[in-house]
Amino acid sequence: MIGTAFRTDDVPVADRFDYWRELVGRTRASEMSSAHAADFRAELWLMELGPVTVWPTSVLPTRYRLSPRMARRTDSGSYHLTLLLDGGLALELGGRTDTFGPHDLHMVDDSQPFDLRPADDGAARAVKGVGVDFPKALLPLPPHRVRTVLGRGLSGREGAGALLSGFLTGLEQQAAVLQPRDAPRLGTVVLELVAAWLAQALDAEEALPPETRQQALLRRITAFIRQNLHDPELTPGTVAAAHHISVSHLHRLFEQQPHGYTVAAWIRRQRLEHARHDLANPALRTTPLHAVAARWGITRGSDFSRAFRAAYGLSPREYRARALLERQRTGPATVR
């Protein structure tokens, strides 16, 4: 498991807001206030991933203000990024105010004063999001370019922003099964995705190191493949065309990865893994095998049976029977 959970429900009501103030103060300096301080509720999952800190939160509307004096005194050389998942926020920075809604991303610099406040301070509805804190020195983009996007609301619904948003929300969902040894590498991935997102927003991809650009491109490609596994026409050629690169470039990207799969083999593996999951699902027990295969882009039943047996040592029918029997005995566990 990666990270530690903190909940205001674990402390007396009278101490909850002070408890929250102390928690947030570990990563971000600011003055805090809330119309709900007397009956405060918040949850935070704190994940330290090398030099990167990721903290999914759910908190009643709260205002965070960094005064000029506090900014001068507490500058830690960090950027703070927020992915908003539910609720609304308004941010005043550098004489400009911008508003944010679900799936918007924004970033601040802890050396610049700001005023981040809920869009509706009176609503007793939790604001949910994911915070990311990381040293400015680790971002491979010129600081003067980054300053132009500070405080602005940018979409996390498309392009590199969608990849970053998906990864951050996935971290919280998988925190219970991730191991501490994974933390440094996960922090590196977060930084790569943040850099790719900002470079795209700044139209400055060429400013990124070649390795960062390649990793960002590969993550866009694998996300595209996962989203289109149902399409039987999904091939290395269609994947390359969708990303405006040559097939040979696509193959080189995969050759450099530790998993050792070719593009076609990786697509096949993903299809089989999804089909295997469906075969073990009791809700799909009556779905014909060919329909399970077709759902993931495998149109020939004989190809499905042959590839499935080669990958897992059982036919699809045998695997389904064993998986469903195991679920009856032990509950919803994964059969290997």
mmCIF file of C-alpha atoms in Angstrom:
data_model
loop_
_atom_site.group_PDB
_atom_site.id
_atom_site.type_symbol
_atom_site.label_atom_id
_atom_site.label_comp_id
_atom_site.label_asym_id
_atom_site.label_seq_id
_atom_site.Cartn_x
_atom_site.Cartn_y
_atom_site.Cartn_z
ATOM 1 C CA MET A 1 0.000 0.000 0.000
ATOM 2 C CA ILE A 2 1.180 3.523 -0.815
ATOM 3 C CA GLY A 3 0.158 6.500 1.281
ATOM 4 C CA THR A 4 -1.637 7.298 4.510
ATOM 5 C CA ALA A 5 -5.284 8.219 5.038
ATOM 6 C CA PHE A 6 -6.261 11.158 7.252
ATOM 7 C CA ARG A 7 -9.876 11.841 8.243
ATOM 8 C CA THR A 8 -11.285 14.602 10.399
ATOM 9 C CA ASP A 9 -13.829 12.074 11.711
ATOM 10 C CA ASP A 10 -10.936 10.588 13.693
ATOM 11 C CA VAL A 11 -10.648 13.667 15.939
ATOM 12 C CA PRO A 12 -13.154 15.564 18.116
ATOM 13 C CA VAL A 13 -15.440 17.973 16.274
ATOM 14 C CA ALA A 14 -13.945 21.028 17.970
ATOM 15 C CA ASP A 15 -10.431 20.091 16.746
ATOM 16 C CA ARG A 16 -11.244 19.119 13.176
ATOM 17 C CA PHE A 17 -10.531 22.378 11.369
ATOM 18 C CA ASP A 18 -7.225 22.880 13.204
ATOM 19 C CA TYR A 19 -6.353 19.290 12.365
ATOM 20 C CA TRP A 20 -7.023 19.979 8.679
ATOM 21 C CA ARG A 21 -5.002 23.195 8.801
ATOM 22 C CA GLU A 22 -2.026 21.299 10.188
ATOM 23 C CA LEU A 23 -2.315 18.542 7.569
ATOM 24 C CA VAL A 24 -2.429 20.897 4.597
ATOM 25 C CA GLY A 25 0.356 22.957 6.095
ATOM 26 C CA ARG A 26 2.697 19.991 5.667
ATOM 27 C CA THR A 27 2.718 20.541 1.909
ATOM 28 C CA ARG A 28 1.285 24.036 1.268
ATOM 29 C CA ALA A 29 1.706 27.243 3.229
ATOM 30 C CA SER A 30 -1.480 29.318 3.369
ATOM 31 C CA GLU A 31 -3.979 30.950 5.677
ATOM 32 C CA MET A 32 -7.182 28.916 5.828
ATOM 33 C CA SER A 33 -10.755 29.755 6.697
ATOM 34 C CA SER A 34 -14.112 28.065 6.222
ATOM 35 C CA ALA A 35 -17.756 28.853 6.846
ATOM 36 C CA HIS A 36 -17.980 25.236 8.041
ATOM 37 C CA ALA A 37 -15.128 25.319 10.570
ATOM 38 C CA ALA A 38 -17.470 24.566 13.501
ATOM 39 C CA ASP A 39 -18.584 21.266 11.963
ATOM 40 C CA PHE A 40 -15.768 20.500 9.582
ATOM 41 C CA ARG A 41 -15.320 17.361 7.494
ATOM 42 C CA ALA A 42 -12.441 16.387 5.243
ATOM 43 C CA GLU A 43 -10.504 13.361 4.037
ATOM 44 C CA LEU A 44 -7.003 13.242 2.594
ATOM 45 C CA TRP A 45 -4.856 10.424 1.223
ATOM 46 C CA LEU A 46 -1.209 11.505 1.349
ATOM 47 C CA MET A 47 1.136 9.732 -1.105
ATOM 48 C CA GLU A 48 4.840 10.581 -1.136
ATOM 49 C CA LEU A 49 6.254 9.507 -4.495
ATOM 50 C CA GLY A 50 9.920 10.431 -4.306
ATOM 51 C CA PRO A 51 10.105 14.234 -4.651
ATOM 52 C CA VAL A 52 6.437 14.394 -5.687
ATOM 53 C CA THR A 53 3.534 14.490 -3.235
ATOM 54 C CA VAL A 54 0.068 13.511 -4.464
ATOM 55 C CA TRP A 55 -2.923 14.013 -2.191
ATOM 56 C CA PRO A 56 -6.505 13.222 -3.204
ATOM 57 C CA THR A 57 -8.922 15.147 -1.001
ATOM 58 C CA SER A 58 -12.582 15.575 -0.185
ATOM 59 C CA VAL A 59 -13.212 18.679 1.917
ATOM 60 C CA LEU A 60 -16.019 21.069 2.798
ATOM 61 C CA PRO A 61 -15.606 24.487 1.109
ATOM 62 C CA THR A 62 -12.450 26.159 2.424
ATOM 63 C CA ARG A 63 -10.522 29.283 1.478
ATOM 64 C CA TYR A 64 -6.718 29.187 1.090
ATOM 65 C CA ARG A 65 -4.896 32.496 0.963
ATOM 66 C CA LEU A 66 -1.148 33.056 0.558
ATOM 67 C CA SER A 67 -0.321 36.648 1.472
ATOM 68 C CA PRO A 68 2.683 38.483 -0.014
ATOM 69 C CA ARG A 69 4.423 38.395 3.359
ATOM 70 C CA MET A 70 3.833 34.655 3.787
ATOM 71 C CA ALA A 71 4.965 33.974 0.201
ATOM 72 C CA ARG A 72 8.286 35.700 0.860
ATOM 73 C CA ARG A 73 8.764 33.864 4.133
ATOM 74 C CA THR A 74 7.751 30.340 3.111
ATOM 75 C CA ASP A 75 8.868 29.959 -0.521
ATOM 76 C CA SER A 76 9.929 26.291 -0.795
ATOM 77 C CA GLY A 77 10.655 26.341 -4.516
ATOM 78 C CA SER A 78 7.600 24.268 -5.418
ATOM 79 C CA TYR A 79 4.729 24.267 -7.850
ATOM 80 C CA HIS A 80 1.305 23.181 -6.668
ATOM 81 C CA LEU A 81 -1.090 21.633 -9.183
ATOM 82 C CA THR A 82 -4.756 20.847 -8.539
ATOM 83 C CA LEU A 83 -7.121 18.601 -10.480
ATOM 84 C CA LEU A 84 -10.677 19.508 -9.504
ATOM 85 C CA LEU A 85 -13.079 16.560 -9.606
ATOM 86 C CA ASP A 86 -16.241 17.915 -8.006
ATOM 87 C CA GLY A 87 -17.357 21.375 -6.916
ATOM 88 C CA GLY A 88 -16.207 24.818 -8.014
ATOM 89 C CA LEU A 89 -13.254 27.074 -7.201
ATOM 90 C CA ALA A 90 -12.155 30.630 -7.946
ATOM 91 C CA LEU A 91 -8.469 31.599 -7.943
ATOM 92 C CA GLU A 92 -7.102 35.125 -7.778
ATOM 93 C CA LEU A 93 -3.442 35.351 -8.779
ATOM 94 C CA GLY A 94 -1.447 38.262 -10.168
ATOM 95 C CA GLY A 95 -4.474 40.535 -10.406
ATOM 96 C CA ARG A 96 -6.466 38.000 -12.439
ATOM 97 C CA THR A 97 -9.326 35.765 -11.278
ATOM 98 C CA ASP A 98 -10.211 32.506 -12.973
ATOM 99 C CA THR A 99 -12.864 29.929 -12.097
ATOM 100 C CA PHE A 100 -12.665 26.152 -12.303
ATOM 101 C CA GLY A 101 -15.110 23.284 -12.512
ATOM 102 C CA PRO A 102 -14.851 19.494 -12.547
ATOM 103 C CA HIS A 103 -11.936 18.097 -14.577
ATOM 104 C CA ASP A 104 -10.137 21.448 -14.767
ATOM 105 C CA LEU A 105 -6.453 21.700 -13.878
ATOM 106 C CA HIS A 106 -4.643 24.706 -12.483
ATOM 107 C CA MET A 107 -1.241 25.430 -10.974
ATOM 108 C CA VAL A 108 0.283 27.984 -8.586
ATOM 109 C CA ASP A 109 3.804 28.877 -7.497
ATOM 110 C CA ASP A 110 4.430 29.054 -3.756
ATOM 111 C CA SER A 111 6.479 32.232 -4.201
ATOM 112 C CA GLN A 112 3.461 34.144 -5.581
ATOM 113 C CA PRO A 113 0.526 35.362 -3.460
ATOM 114 C CA PHE A 114 -2.834 33.821 -4.304
ATOM 115 C CA ASP A 115 -6.380 33.556 -3.028
ATOM 116 C CA LEU A 116 -8.129 30.236 -3.719
ATOM 117 C CA ARG A 117 -11.732 30.140 -2.582
ATOM 118 C CA PRO A 118 -14.821 27.992 -3.131
ATOM 119 C CA ALA A 119 -17.286 29.153 -5.757
ATOM 120 C CA ASP A 120 -20.088 28.614 -3.237
ATOM 121 C CA ASP A 121 -18.736 28.950 0.284
ATOM 122 C CA GLY A 122 -22.151 28.451 1.843
ATOM 123 C CA ALA A 123 -22.858 25.058 0.305
ATOM 124 C CA ALA A 124 -22.221 22.159 2.681
ATOM 125 C CA ARG A 125 -21.090 19.995 -0.241
ATOM 126 C CA ALA A 126 -17.578 18.595 -0.367
ATOM 127 C CA VAL A 127 -15.107 19.874 -2.936
ATOM 128 C CA LYS A 128 -13.137 16.930 -4.316
ATOM 129 C CA GLY A 129 -9.838 16.977 -6.115
ATOM 130 C CA VAL A 130 -6.256 15.773 -6.329
ATOM 131 C CA GLY A 131 -3.336 17.978 -5.319
ATOM 132 C CA VAL A 132 0.209 17.535 -6.627
ATOM 133 C CA ASP A 133 3.280 19.259 -5.174
ATOM 134 C CA PHE A 134 6.723 19.065 -6.792
ATOM 135 C CA PRO A 135 9.978 21.073 -6.956
ATOM 136 C CA LYS A 136 10.154 23.674 -9.729
ATOM 137 C CA ALA A 137 13.680 22.536 -10.552
ATOM 138 C CA LEU A 138 12.382 19.156 -11.744
ATOM 139 C CA LEU A 139 10.110 20.618 -14.414
ATOM 140 C CA PRO A 140 12.029 20.635 -17.737
ATOM 141 C CA LEU A 141 10.434 23.850 -19.014
ATOM 142 C CA PRO A 142 11.641 27.457 -18.793
ATOM 143 C CA PRO A 143 10.181 29.174 -15.693
ATOM 144 C CA HIS A 144 9.233 32.279 -17.673
ATOM 145 C CA ARG A 145 7.061 30.121 -19.947
ATOM 146 C CA VAL A 146 5.447 28.300 -17.027
ATOM 147 C CA ARG A 147 4.529 31.609 -15.374
ATOM 148 C CA THR A 148 2.173 32.373 -18.265
ATOM 149 C CA VAL A 149 -0.158 29.499 -17.296
ATOM 150 C CA LEU A 150 -0.092 29.916 -13.513
ATOM 151 C CA GLY A 151 -3.583 30.513 -12.155
ATOM 152 C CA ARG A 152 -5.275 29.642 -15.431
ATOM 153 C CA GLY A 153 -7.885 26.908 -15.667
ATOM 154 C CA LEU A 154 -6.879 24.290 -18.259
ATOM 155 C CA SER A 155 -8.893 21.306 -19.375
ATOM 156 C CA GLY A 156 -8.148 17.847 -18.034
ATOM 157 C CA ARG A 157 -10.574 16.231 -20.473
ATOM 158 C CA GLU A 158 -8.447 15.898 -23.595
ATOM 159 C CA GLY A 159 -4.938 15.304 -24.848
ATOM 160 C CA ALA A 160 -2.128 15.264 -22.313
ATOM 161 C CA GLY A 161 -4.474 16.786 -19.722
ATOM 162 C CA ALA A 162 -6.730 13.725 -19.921
ATOM 163 C CA LEU A 163 -3.719 11.403 -19.503
ATOM 164 C CA LEU A 164 -2.568 13.339 -16.443
ATOM 165 C CA SER A 165 -6.077 13.392 -14.946
ATOM 166 C CA GLY A 166 -6.571 9.684 -15.547
ATOM 167 C CA PHE A 167 -3.234 8.813 -13.965
ATOM 168 C CA LEU A 168 -3.852 10.943 -10.875
ATOM 169 C CA THR A 169 -7.309 9.485 -10.239
ATOM 170 C CA GLY A 170 -5.960 5.987 -10.928
ATOM 171 C CA LEU A 171 -3.287 6.422 -8.251
ATOM 172 C CA GLU A 172 -5.944 6.806 -5.579
ATOM 173 C CA GLN A 173 -7.927 3.837 -6.891
ATOM 174 C CA GLN A 174 -4.848 1.579 -6.929
ATOM 175 C CA ALA A 175 -3.135 2.891 -3.777
ATOM 176 C CA ALA A 176 -4.143 -0.182 -1.756
ATOM 177 C CA VAL A 177 -2.307 -2.590 -4.105
ATOM 178 C CA LEU A 178 0.696 -0.451 -5.038
ATOM 179 C CA GLN A 179 3.898 -1.055 -3.093
ATOM 180 C CA PRO A 180 6.273 1.497 -1.519
ATOM 181 C CA ARG A 181 8.988 0.374 -3.924
ATOM 182 C CA ASP A 182 6.780 1.679 -6.760
ATOM 183 C CA ALA A 183 6.703 5.216 -5.332
ATOM 184 C CA PRO A 184 9.825 6.752 -6.978
ATOM 185 C CA ARG A 185 8.873 5.494 -10.443
ATOM 186 C CA LEU A 186 5.291 6.703 -10.033
ATOM 187 C CA GLY A 187 6.580 10.124 -9.053
ATOM 188 C CA THR A 188 8.675 10.189 -12.232
ATOM 189 C CA VAL A 189 5.605 9.333 -14.306
ATOM 190 C CA VAL A 190 3.624 12.152 -12.666
ATOM 191 C CA LEU A 191 6.393 14.633 -13.515
ATOM 192 C CA GLU A 192 6.555 13.397 -17.127
ATOM 193 C CA LEU A 193 2.810 13.789 -17.538
ATOM 194 C CA VAL A 194 2.780 17.239 -15.917
ATOM 195 C CA ALA A 195 5.595 18.322 -18.243
ATOM 196 C CA ALA A 196 3.768 16.957 -21.299
ATOM 197 C CA TRP A 197 0.521 18.655 -20.249
ATOM 198 C CA LEU A 198 2.204 22.023 -19.738
ATOM 199 C CA ALA A 199 4.228 21.720 -22.950
ATOM 200 C CA GLN A 200 1.033 21.055 -24.867
ATOM 201 C CA ALA A 201 -0.706 24.004 -23.204
ATOM 202 C CA LEU A 202 2.279 26.240 -24.003
ATOM 203 C CA ASP A 203 2.814 24.800 -27.484
ATOM 204 C CA ALA A 204 6.338 24.053 -26.308
ATOM 205 C CA GLU A 205 6.745 20.306 -26.806
ATOM 206 C CA GLU A 206 10.131 20.883 -28.436
ATOM 207 C CA ALA A 207 11.406 22.335 -25.159
ATOM 208 C CA LEU A 208 11.011 18.965 -23.449
ATOM 209 C CA PRO A 209 13.875 16.458 -23.275
ATOM 210 C CA PRO A 210 13.551 13.743 -25.974
ATOM 211 C CA GLU A 211 12.948 11.013 -23.375
ATOM 212 C CA THR A 212 10.073 12.953 -21.788
ATOM 213 C CA ARG A 213 8.494 13.568 -25.200
ATOM 214 C CA GLN A 214 8.772 9.885 -26.074
ATOM 215 C CA GLN A 215 7.243 8.741 -22.792
ATOM 216 C CA ALA A 216 4.361 11.192 -23.152
ATOM 217 C CA LEU A 217 3.744 10.008 -26.716
ATOM 218 C CA LEU A 218 3.830 6.372 -25.619
ATOM 219 C CA ARG A 219 1.269 7.032 -22.882
ATOM 220 C CA ARG A 220 -1.036 8.716 -25.390
ATOM 221 C CA ILE A 221 -0.630 5.719 -27.683
ATOM 222 C CA THR A 222 -1.354 3.085 -25.033
ATOM 223 C CA ALA A 223 -4.380 5.059 -23.831
ATOM 224 C CA PHE A 224 -5.649 5.203 -27.428
ATOM 225 C CA ILE A 225 -5.185 1.448 -27.819
ATOM 226 C CA ARG A 226 -7.091 0.676 -24.604
ATOM 227 C CA GLN A 227 -9.953 2.897 -25.717
ATOM 228 C CA ASN A 228 -10.198 1.148 -29.101
ATOM 229 C CA LEU A 229 -9.658 -2.525 -28.275
ATOM 230 C CA HIS A 230 -13.230 -3.240 -29.419
ATOM 231 C CA ASP A 231 -12.320 -2.256 -32.997
ATOM 232 C CA PRO A 232 -11.156 -5.302 -35.020
ATOM 233 C CA GLU A 233 -9.419 -2.874 -37.402
ATOM 234 C CA LEU A 234 -7.081 -1.674 -34.650
ATOM 235 C CA THR A 235 -3.610 -2.420 -36.035
ATOM 236 C CA PRO A 236 -0.136 -0.890 -35.748
ATOM 237 C CA GLY A 237 -0.910 1.012 -38.947
ATOM 238 C CA THR A 238 -4.095 2.609 -37.608
ATOM 239 C CA VAL A 239 -2.431 3.418 -34.278
ATOM 240 C CA ALA A 240 0.504 5.114 -36.025
ATOM 241 C CA ALA A 241 -1.797 7.069 -38.345
ATOM 242 C CA ALA A 242 -3.899 8.322 -35.414
ATOM 243 C CA HIS A 243 -0.762 9.790 -33.831
ATOM 244 C CA HIS A 244 0.794 11.140 -37.041
ATOM 245 C CA ILE A 245 3.904 8.963 -36.838
ATOM 246 C CA SER A 246 5.290 6.206 -39.034
ATOM 247 C CA VAL A 247 4.757 2.532 -38.231
ATOM 248 C CA SER A 248 8.525 2.118 -37.862
ATOM 249 C CA HIS A 249 8.573 4.942 -35.273
ATOM 250 C CA LEU A 250 5.760 3.222 -33.401
ATOM 251 C CA HIS A 251 7.669 -0.063 -33.375
ATOM 252 C CA ARG A 252 10.822 1.663 -32.090
ATOM 253 C CA LEU A 253 8.853 3.175 -29.201
ATOM 254 C CA PHE A 254 7.679 -0.274 -28.125
ATOM 255 C CA GLU A 255 11.104 -1.872 -28.625
ATOM 256 C CA GLN A 256 12.528 0.513 -26.032
ATOM 257 C CA GLN A 257 10.055 -0.600 -23.341
ATOM 258 C CA PRO A 258 10.902 -3.257 -20.706
ATOM 259 C CA HIS A 259 7.714 -5.302 -21.312
ATOM 260 C CA GLY A 260 9.236 -6.796 -24.479
ATOM 261 C CA TYR A 261 6.003 -6.810 -26.528
ATOM 262 C CA THR A 262 5.652 -5.755 -30.136
ATOM 263 C CA VAL A 263 2.756 -3.403 -30.869
ATOM 264 C CA ALA A 264 0.574 -6.191 -32.259
ATOM 265 C CA ALA A 265 1.438 -8.501 -29.366
ATOM 266 C CA TRP A 266 0.601 -5.793 -26.819
ATOM 267 C CA ILE A 267 -2.770 -5.172 -28.467
ATOM 268 C CA ARG A 268 -3.471 -8.919 -28.434
ATOM 269 C CA ARG A 269 -2.419 -9.202 -24.793
ATOM 270 C CA GLN A 270 -4.722 -6.346 -23.767
ATOM 271 C CA ARG A 271 -7.645 -7.915 -25.620
ATOM 272 C CA LEU A 272 -7.071 -11.285 -23.980
ATOM 273 C CA GLU A 273 -6.766 -9.733 -20.507
ATOM 274 C CA HIS A 274 -10.098 -7.939 -20.906
ATOM 275 C CA ALA A 275 -11.739 -11.081 -22.245
ATOM 276 C CA ARG A 276 -10.311 -13.076 -19.315
ATOM 277 C CA HIS A 277 -11.828 -10.571 -16.908
ATOM 278 C CA ASP A 278 -15.220 -10.925 -18.611
ATOM 279 C CA LEU A 279 -15.068 -14.728 -18.483
ATOM 280 C CA ALA A 280 -14.640 -14.565 -14.705
ATOM 281 C CA ASN A 281 -17.580 -12.182 -14.289
ATOM 282 C CA PRO A 282 -20.708 -14.007 -13.009
ATOM 283 C CA ALA A 283 -22.921 -11.353 -14.581
ATOM 284 C CA LEU A 284 -21.629 -12.453 -18.018
ATOM 285 C CA ARG A 285 -21.824 -16.216 -17.433
ATOM 286 C CA THR A 286 -24.444 -16.688 -20.173
ATOM 287 C CA THR A 287 -22.711 -14.494 -22.739
ATOM 288 C CA PRO A 288 -21.467 -16.718 -25.606
ATOM 289 C CA LEU A 289 -17.712 -17.062 -25.886
ATOM 290 C CA HIS A 290 -17.676 -15.597 -29.376
ATOM 291 C CA ALA A 291 -19.546 -12.532 -28.081
ATOM 292 C CA VAL A 292 -16.971 -12.027 -25.322
ATOM 293 C CA ALA A 293 -14.211 -12.236 -27.927
ATOM 294 C CA ALA A 294 -15.985 -9.870 -30.333
ATOM 295 C CA ARG A 295 -16.477 -7.337 -27.540
ATOM 296 C CA TRP A 296 -12.692 -6.942 -27.502
ATOM 297 C CA GLY A 297 -12.088 -6.934 -31.240
ATOM 298 C CA ILE A 298 -11.409 -10.645 -31.793
ATOM 299 C CA THR A 299 -13.786 -11.686 -34.567
ATOM 300 C CA ARG A 300 -12.821 -15.339 -35.089
ATOM 301 C CA GLY A 301 -13.722 -17.804 -32.353
ATOM 302 C CA SER A 302 -10.967 -20.215 -33.350
ATOM 303 C CA ASP A 303 -8.340 -17.450 -33.095
ATOM 304 C CA PHE A 304 -9.662 -16.522 -29.661
ATOM 305 C CA SER A 305 -9.511 -20.093 -28.340
ATOM 306 C CA ARG A 306 -6.027 -20.698 -29.690
ATOM 307 C CA ALA A 307 -4.570 -17.417 -28.397
ATOM 308 C CA PHE A 308 -6.294 -17.751 -25.012
ATOM 309 C CA ARG A 309 -4.945 -21.289 -24.453
ATOM 310 C CA ALA A 310 -1.457 -20.194 -25.455
ATOM 311 C CA ALA A 311 -1.578 -17.296 -22.984
ATOM 312 C CA TYR A 312 -3.266 -18.963 -19.977
ATOM 313 C CA GLY A 313 -2.974 -22.727 -20.465
ATOM 314 C CA LEU A 314 -6.751 -23.266 -20.577
ATOM 315 C CA SER A 315 -9.433 -22.871 -23.200
ATOM 316 C CA PRO A 316 -11.850 -19.960 -22.657
ATOM 317 C CA ARG A 317 -14.588 -22.425 -21.691
ATOM 318 C CA GLU A 318 -12.360 -24.206 -19.166
ATOM 319 C CA TYR A 319 -11.168 -20.910 -17.692
ATOM 320 C CA ARG A 320 -14.723 -19.612 -17.291
ATOM 321 C CA ALA A 321 -15.852 -22.795 -15.520
ATOM 322 C CA ARG A 322 -12.880 -22.732 -13.151
ATOM 323 C CA ALA A 323 -13.155 -19.014 -12.432
ATOM 324 C CA LEU A 324 -16.876 -19.138 -11.672
ATOM 325 C CA LEU A 325 -16.438 -22.189 -9.439
ATOM 326 C CA GLU A 326 -13.651 -20.441 -7.541
ATOM 327 C CA ARG A 327 -15.856 -17.374 -7.051
ATOM 328 C CA GLN A 328 -18.597 -19.574 -5.604
ATOM 329 C CA ARG A 329 -16.135 -21.039 -3.124
ATOM 330 C CA THR A 330 -14.212 -17.961 -2.032
ATOM 331 C CA GLY A 331 -16.056 -14.876 -3.257
ATOM 332 C CA PRO A 332 -14.912 -12.408 -5.939
ATOM 333 C CA ALA A 333 -11.218 -13.315 -6.134
ATOM 334 C CA THR A 334 -9.087 -13.293 -9.240
ATOM 335 C CA VAL A 335 -8.324 -16.701 -10.738
ATOM 336 C CA ARG A 336 -4.849 -17.062 -12.191
#
